[in-house]
XYZ file of N, CA and C in Angstrom:
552
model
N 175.416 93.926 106.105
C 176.530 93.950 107.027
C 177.809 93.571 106.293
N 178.496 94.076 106.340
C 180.014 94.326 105.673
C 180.696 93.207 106.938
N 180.977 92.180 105.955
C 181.252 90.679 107.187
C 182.983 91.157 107.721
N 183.970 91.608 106.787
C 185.098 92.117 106.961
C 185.107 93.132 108.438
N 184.171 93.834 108.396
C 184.288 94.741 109.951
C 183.782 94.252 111.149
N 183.520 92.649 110.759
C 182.629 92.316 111.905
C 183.877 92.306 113.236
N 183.237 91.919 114.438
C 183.945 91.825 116.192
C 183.345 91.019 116.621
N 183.863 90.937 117.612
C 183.217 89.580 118.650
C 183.250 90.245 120.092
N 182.409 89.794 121.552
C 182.257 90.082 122.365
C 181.592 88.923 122.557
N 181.925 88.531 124.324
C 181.721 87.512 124.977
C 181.406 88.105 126.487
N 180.151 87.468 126.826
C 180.005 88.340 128.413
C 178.792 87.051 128.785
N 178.056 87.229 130.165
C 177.911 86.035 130.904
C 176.716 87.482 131.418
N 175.218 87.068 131.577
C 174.644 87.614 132.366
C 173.494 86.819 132.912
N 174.000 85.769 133.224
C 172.687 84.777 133.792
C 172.127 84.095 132.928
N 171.238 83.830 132.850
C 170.748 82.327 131.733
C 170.968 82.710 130.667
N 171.170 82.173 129.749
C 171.842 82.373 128.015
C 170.628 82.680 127.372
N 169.395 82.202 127.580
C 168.328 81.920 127.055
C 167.588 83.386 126.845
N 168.055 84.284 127.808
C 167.389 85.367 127.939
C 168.341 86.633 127.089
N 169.615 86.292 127.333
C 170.509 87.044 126.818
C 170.837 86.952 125.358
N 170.868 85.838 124.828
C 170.596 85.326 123.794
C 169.799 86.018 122.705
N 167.885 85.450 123.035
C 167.524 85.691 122.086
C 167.334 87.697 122.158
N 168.028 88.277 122.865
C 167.506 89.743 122.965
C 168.352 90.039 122.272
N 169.935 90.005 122.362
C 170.610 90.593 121.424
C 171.013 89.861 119.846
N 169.893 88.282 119.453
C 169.513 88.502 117.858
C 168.676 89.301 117.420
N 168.068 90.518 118.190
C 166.856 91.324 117.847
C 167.959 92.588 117.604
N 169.012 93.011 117.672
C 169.440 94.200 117.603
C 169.574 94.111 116.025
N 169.902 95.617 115.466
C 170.497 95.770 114.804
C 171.895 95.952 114.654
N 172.890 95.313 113.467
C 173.952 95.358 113.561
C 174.620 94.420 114.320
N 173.972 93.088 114.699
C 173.955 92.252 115.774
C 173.974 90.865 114.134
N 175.506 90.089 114.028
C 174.817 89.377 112.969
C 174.747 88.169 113.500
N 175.101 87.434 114.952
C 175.034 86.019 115.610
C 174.805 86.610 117.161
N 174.220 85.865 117.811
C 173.988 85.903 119.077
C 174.229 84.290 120.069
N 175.342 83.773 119.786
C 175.402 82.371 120.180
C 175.722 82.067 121.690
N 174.695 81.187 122.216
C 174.947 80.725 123.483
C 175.848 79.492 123.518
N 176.995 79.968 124.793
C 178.019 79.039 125.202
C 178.581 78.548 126.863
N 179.554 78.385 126.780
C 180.155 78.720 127.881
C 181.537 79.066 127.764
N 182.144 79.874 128.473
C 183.823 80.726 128.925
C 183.775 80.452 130.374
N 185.242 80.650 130.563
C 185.879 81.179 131.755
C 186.158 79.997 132.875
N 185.855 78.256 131.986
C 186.258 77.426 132.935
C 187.532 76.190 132.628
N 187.487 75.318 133.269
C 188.894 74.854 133.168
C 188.532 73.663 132.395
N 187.226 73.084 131.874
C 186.907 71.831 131.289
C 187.375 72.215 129.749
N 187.515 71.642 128.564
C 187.078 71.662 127.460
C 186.196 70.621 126.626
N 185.423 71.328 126.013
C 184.055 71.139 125.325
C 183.042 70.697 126.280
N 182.931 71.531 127.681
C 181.703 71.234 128.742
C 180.472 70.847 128.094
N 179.492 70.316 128.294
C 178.380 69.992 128.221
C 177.588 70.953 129.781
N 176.170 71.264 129.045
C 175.182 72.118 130.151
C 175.277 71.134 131.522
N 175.342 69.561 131.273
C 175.181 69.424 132.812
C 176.055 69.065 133.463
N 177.369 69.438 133.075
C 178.628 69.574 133.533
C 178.581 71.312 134.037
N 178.447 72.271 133.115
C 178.303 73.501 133.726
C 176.971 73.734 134.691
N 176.091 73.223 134.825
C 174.993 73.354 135.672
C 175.746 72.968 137.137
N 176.649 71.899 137.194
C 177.239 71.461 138.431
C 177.566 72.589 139.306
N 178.160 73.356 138.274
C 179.338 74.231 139.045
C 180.566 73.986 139.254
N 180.674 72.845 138.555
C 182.381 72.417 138.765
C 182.979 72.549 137.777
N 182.737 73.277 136.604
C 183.606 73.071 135.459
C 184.090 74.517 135.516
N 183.888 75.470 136.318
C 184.288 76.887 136.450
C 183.624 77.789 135.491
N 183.071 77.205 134.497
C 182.507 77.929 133.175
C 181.449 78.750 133.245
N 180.700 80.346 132.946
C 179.500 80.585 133.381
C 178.703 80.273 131.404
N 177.592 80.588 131.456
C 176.813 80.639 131.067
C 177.405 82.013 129.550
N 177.192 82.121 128.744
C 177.992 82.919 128.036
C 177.030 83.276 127.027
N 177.071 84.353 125.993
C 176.823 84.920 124.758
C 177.921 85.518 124.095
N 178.264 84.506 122.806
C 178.868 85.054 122.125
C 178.311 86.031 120.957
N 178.993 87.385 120.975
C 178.060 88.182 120.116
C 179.192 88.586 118.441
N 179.038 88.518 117.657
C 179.156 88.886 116.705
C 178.614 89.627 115.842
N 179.389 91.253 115.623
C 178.349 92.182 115.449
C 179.496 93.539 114.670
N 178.734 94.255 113.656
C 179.487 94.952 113.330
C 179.533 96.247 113.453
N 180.525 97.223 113.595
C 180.603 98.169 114.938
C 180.413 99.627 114.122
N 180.015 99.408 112.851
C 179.739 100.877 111.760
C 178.315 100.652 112.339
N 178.042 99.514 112.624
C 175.889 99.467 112.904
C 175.537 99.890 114.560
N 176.008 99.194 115.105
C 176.325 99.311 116.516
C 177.510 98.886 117.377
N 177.746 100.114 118.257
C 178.452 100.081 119.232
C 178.672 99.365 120.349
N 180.384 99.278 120.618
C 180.892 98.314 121.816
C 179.835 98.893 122.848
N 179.946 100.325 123.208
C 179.269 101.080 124.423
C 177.646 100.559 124.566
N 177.128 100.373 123.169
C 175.426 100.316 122.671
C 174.854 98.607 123.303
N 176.477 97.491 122.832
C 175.808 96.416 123.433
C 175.963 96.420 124.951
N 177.552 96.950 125.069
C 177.176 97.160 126.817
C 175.993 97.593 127.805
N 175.394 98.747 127.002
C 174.350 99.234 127.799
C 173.070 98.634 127.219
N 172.997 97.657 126.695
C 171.841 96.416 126.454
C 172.454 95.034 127.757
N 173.666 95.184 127.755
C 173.826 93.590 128.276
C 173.112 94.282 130.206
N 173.865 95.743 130.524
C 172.988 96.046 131.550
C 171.909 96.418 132.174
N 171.119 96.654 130.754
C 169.811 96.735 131.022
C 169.090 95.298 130.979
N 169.573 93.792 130.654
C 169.554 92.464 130.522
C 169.765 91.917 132.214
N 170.890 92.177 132.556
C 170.772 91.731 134.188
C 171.025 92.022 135.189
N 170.959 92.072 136.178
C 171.520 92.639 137.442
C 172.858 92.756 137.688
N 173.575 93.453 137.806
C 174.977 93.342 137.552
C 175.733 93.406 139.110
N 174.240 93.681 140.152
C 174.950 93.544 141.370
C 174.566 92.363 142.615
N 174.281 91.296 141.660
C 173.765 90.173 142.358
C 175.093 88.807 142.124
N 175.679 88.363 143.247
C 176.890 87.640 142.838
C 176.705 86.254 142.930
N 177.033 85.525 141.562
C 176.794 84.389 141.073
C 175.155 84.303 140.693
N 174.668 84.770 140.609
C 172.974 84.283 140.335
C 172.713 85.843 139.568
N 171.326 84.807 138.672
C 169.929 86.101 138.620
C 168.772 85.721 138.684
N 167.938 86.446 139.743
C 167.118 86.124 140.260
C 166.859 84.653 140.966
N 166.262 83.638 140.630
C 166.158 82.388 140.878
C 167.739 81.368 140.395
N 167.933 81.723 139.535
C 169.043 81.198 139.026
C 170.159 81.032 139.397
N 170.749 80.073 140.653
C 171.935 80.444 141.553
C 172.922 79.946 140.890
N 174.009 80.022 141.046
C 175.969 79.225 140.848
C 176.685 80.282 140.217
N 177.671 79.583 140.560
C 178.697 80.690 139.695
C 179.117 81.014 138.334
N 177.911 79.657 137.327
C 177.652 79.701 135.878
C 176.631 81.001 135.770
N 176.178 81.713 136.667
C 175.166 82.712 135.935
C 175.578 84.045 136.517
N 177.155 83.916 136.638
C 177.730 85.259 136.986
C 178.100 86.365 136.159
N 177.957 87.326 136.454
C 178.001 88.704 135.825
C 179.589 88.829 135.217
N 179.708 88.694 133.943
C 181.364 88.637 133.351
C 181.367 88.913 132.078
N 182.271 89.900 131.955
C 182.734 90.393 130.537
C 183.956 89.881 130.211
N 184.081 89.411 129.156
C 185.464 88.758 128.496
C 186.384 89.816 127.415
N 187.397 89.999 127.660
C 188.068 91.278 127.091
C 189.249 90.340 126.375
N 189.547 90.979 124.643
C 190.571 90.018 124.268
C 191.930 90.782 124.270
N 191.829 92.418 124.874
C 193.170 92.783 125.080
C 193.042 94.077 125.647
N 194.086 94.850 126.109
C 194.041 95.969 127.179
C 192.846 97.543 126.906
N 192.790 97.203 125.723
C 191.739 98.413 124.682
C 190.796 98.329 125.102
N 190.296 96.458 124.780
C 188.951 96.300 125.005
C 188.580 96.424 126.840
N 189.729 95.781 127.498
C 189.262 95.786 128.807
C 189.043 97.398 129.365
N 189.632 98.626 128.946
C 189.435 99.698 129.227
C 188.307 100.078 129.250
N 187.274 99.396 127.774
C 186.620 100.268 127.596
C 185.724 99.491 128.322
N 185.738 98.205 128.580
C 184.342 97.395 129.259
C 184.640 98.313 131.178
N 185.921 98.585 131.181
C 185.860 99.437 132.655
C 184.969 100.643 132.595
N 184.841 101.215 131.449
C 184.451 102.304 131.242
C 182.603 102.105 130.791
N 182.363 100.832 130.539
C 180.944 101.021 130.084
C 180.528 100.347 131.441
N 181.236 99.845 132.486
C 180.679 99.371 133.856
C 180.801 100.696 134.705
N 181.502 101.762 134.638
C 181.683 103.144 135.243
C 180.210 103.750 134.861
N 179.745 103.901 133.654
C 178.385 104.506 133.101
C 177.782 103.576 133.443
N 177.640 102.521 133.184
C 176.177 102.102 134.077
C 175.903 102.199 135.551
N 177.196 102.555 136.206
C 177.018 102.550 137.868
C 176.406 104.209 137.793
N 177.122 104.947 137.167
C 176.578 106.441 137.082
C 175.424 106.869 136.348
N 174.401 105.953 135.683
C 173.022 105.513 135.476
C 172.534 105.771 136.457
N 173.007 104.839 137.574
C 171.295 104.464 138.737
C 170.160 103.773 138.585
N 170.883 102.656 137.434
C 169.608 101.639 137.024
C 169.738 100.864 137.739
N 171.084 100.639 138.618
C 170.984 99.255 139.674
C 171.417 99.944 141.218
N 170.965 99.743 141.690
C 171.111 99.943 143.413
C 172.437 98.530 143.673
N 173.321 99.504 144.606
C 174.569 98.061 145.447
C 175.804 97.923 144.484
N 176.329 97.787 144.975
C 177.927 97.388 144.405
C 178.018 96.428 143.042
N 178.250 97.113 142.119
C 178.593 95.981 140.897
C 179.318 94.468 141.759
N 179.219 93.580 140.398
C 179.821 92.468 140.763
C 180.505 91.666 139.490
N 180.237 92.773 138.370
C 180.701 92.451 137.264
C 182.243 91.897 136.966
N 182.837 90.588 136.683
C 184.182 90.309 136.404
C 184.413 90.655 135.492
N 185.708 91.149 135.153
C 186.481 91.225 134.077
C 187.257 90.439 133.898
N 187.380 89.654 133.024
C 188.278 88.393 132.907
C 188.707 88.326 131.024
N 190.261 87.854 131.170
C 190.376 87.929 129.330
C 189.971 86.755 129.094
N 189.517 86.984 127.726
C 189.100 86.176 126.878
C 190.459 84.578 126.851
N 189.515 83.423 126.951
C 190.607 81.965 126.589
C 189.557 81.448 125.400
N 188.754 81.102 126.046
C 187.709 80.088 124.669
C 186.098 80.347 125.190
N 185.276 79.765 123.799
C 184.197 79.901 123.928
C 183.815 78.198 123.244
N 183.128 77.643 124.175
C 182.350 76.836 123.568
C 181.175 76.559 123.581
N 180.441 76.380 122.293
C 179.257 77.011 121.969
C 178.384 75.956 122.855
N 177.136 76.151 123.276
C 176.274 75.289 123.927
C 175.699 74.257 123.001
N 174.924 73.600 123.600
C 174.510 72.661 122.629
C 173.564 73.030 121.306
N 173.089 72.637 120.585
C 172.264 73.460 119.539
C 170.485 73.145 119.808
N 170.494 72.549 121.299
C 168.790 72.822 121.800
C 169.033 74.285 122.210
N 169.863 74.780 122.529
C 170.212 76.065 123.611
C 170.090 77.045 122.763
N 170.702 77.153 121.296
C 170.197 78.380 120.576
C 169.389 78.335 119.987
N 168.849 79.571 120.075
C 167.303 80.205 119.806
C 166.403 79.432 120.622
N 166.651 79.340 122.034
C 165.073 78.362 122.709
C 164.347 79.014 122.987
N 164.436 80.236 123.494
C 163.434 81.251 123.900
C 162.076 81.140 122.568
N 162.760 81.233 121.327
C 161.915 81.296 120.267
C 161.540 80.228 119.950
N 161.841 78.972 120.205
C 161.444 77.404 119.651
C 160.890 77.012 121.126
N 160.879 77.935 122.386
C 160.101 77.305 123.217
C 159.215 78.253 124.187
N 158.517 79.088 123.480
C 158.196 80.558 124.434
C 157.084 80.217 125.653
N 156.495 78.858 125.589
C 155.246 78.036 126.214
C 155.976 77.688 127.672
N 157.591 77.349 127.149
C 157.679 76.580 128.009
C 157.597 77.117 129.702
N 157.650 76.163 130.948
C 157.377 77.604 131.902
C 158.130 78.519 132.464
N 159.808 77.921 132.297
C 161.054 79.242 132.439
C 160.431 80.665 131.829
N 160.642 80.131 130.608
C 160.566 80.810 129.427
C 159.447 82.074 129.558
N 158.464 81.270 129.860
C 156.826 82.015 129.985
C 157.129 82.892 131.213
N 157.476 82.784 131.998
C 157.807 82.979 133.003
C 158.800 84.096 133.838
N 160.085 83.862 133.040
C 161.004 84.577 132.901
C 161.339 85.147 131.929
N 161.654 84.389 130.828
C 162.029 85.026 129.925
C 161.495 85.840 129.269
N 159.954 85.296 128.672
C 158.918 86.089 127.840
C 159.023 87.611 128.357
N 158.854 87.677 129.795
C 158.854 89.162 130.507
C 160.016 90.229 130.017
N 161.550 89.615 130.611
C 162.133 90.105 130.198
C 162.287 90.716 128.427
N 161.995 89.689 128.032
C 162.369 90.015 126.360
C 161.128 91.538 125.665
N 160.166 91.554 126.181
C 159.367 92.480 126.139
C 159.731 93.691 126.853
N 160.034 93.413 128.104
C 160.629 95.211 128.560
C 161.759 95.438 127.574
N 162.384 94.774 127.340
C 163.276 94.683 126.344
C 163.155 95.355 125.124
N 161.938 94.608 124.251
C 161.803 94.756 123.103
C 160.935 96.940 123.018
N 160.220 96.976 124.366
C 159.729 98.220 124.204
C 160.391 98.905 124.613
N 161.720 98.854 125.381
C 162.920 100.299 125.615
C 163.830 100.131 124.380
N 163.771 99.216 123.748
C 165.319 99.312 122.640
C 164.266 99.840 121.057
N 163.189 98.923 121.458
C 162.490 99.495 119.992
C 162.370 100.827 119.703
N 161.590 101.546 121.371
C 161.871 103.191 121.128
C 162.389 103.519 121.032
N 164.136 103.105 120.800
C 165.257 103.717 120.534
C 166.013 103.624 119.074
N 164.918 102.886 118.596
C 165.089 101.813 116.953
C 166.331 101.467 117.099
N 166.618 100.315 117.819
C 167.975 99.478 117.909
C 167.410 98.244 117.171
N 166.241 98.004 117.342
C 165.577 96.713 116.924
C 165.377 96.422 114.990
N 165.568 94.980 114.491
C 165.568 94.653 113.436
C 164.035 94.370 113.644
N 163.638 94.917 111.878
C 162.165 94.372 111.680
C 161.590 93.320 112.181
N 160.457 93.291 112.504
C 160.045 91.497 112.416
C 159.199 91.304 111.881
């Protein structure tokens, strides 16, 4: 990866844990860091954002370079990742930390995240009204360092087993047939 062309993208699709470890499996994908954006605290802690009072959701910061894969390529991973028409929650997971939000750092990028939420509605992978925010980019602060990579340092556990494990496998067998996926 040619570190000079790298980008950044920041988006929110419900627990970090799930979103996380799926897009360190891409290719062209060189960080996948869980945080939080979009609230009014600085340097929140998880059980300050678990409250719901710090305004912040749940976040992945992605760093990734765009000769390997595409803005459009992670978009249509982050919506095949969560429900994009369920507001504030996924699945079990309620507040307004596990809301559906893309972070745009200027009028280019927000076009095109309008435009990769237009194709996924014209998919038909989700039934009901998006609920996806668009909001610009202010800050990212990274979660604590139990939070990255837990899926993989805790796959037993029973979220994880539970939720996550599932997801990361439908996952791993629609993107692999598409060889988006890094060796393992």
């Amino acid at each position: 990866m040619d570190n000079n062309n790298l980008e950044q993208i920041t988006f929110g699709g419900g627990c970090f844990w799930c979103v996380e470890s799926c897009f360190n499996m891409l290719k062209g994908v060189k960080s996948a860091i869980s945080g939080y954006s979009g609230g009014h605290k600085d340097k929140p802690t998880y059980q300050e954002v678990c409250t719901g009072e710090t305004g912040h959701a749940e976040v992945v910061q992605i760093t990734y370079d765009p000769t390997i894969i595409s803005y459009e390529q992670l978009m249509d991973v982050f919506f095949f990742l969560h429900d994009p028409t369920q507001l504030n929650r996924q699945g079990n997971d309620i507040g307004t930390q596990y809301r559906s939000v893309i972070y745009y750092k200027d009028d280019a990028e927000k076009a095109k995240a309008e435009e990769a939420i237009k194709v996924s509605i014209e998919s038909g992978r989700w039934a009901g009204t998006y609920v996806t925010e668009l909001t610009k980019f202010d800050k990212f602060w990274p979660a604590e360092q139990y939070h990255q990579g837990y899926y993989n340092e805790n796959p037993t556990q029973p979220y994880c087993s539970a939720v996550v494990g599932p997801k990361i496998q439908k996952f791993k067998k629609h993107f692999g047939e598409l060889g988006m996926l890094n060796a393992e």
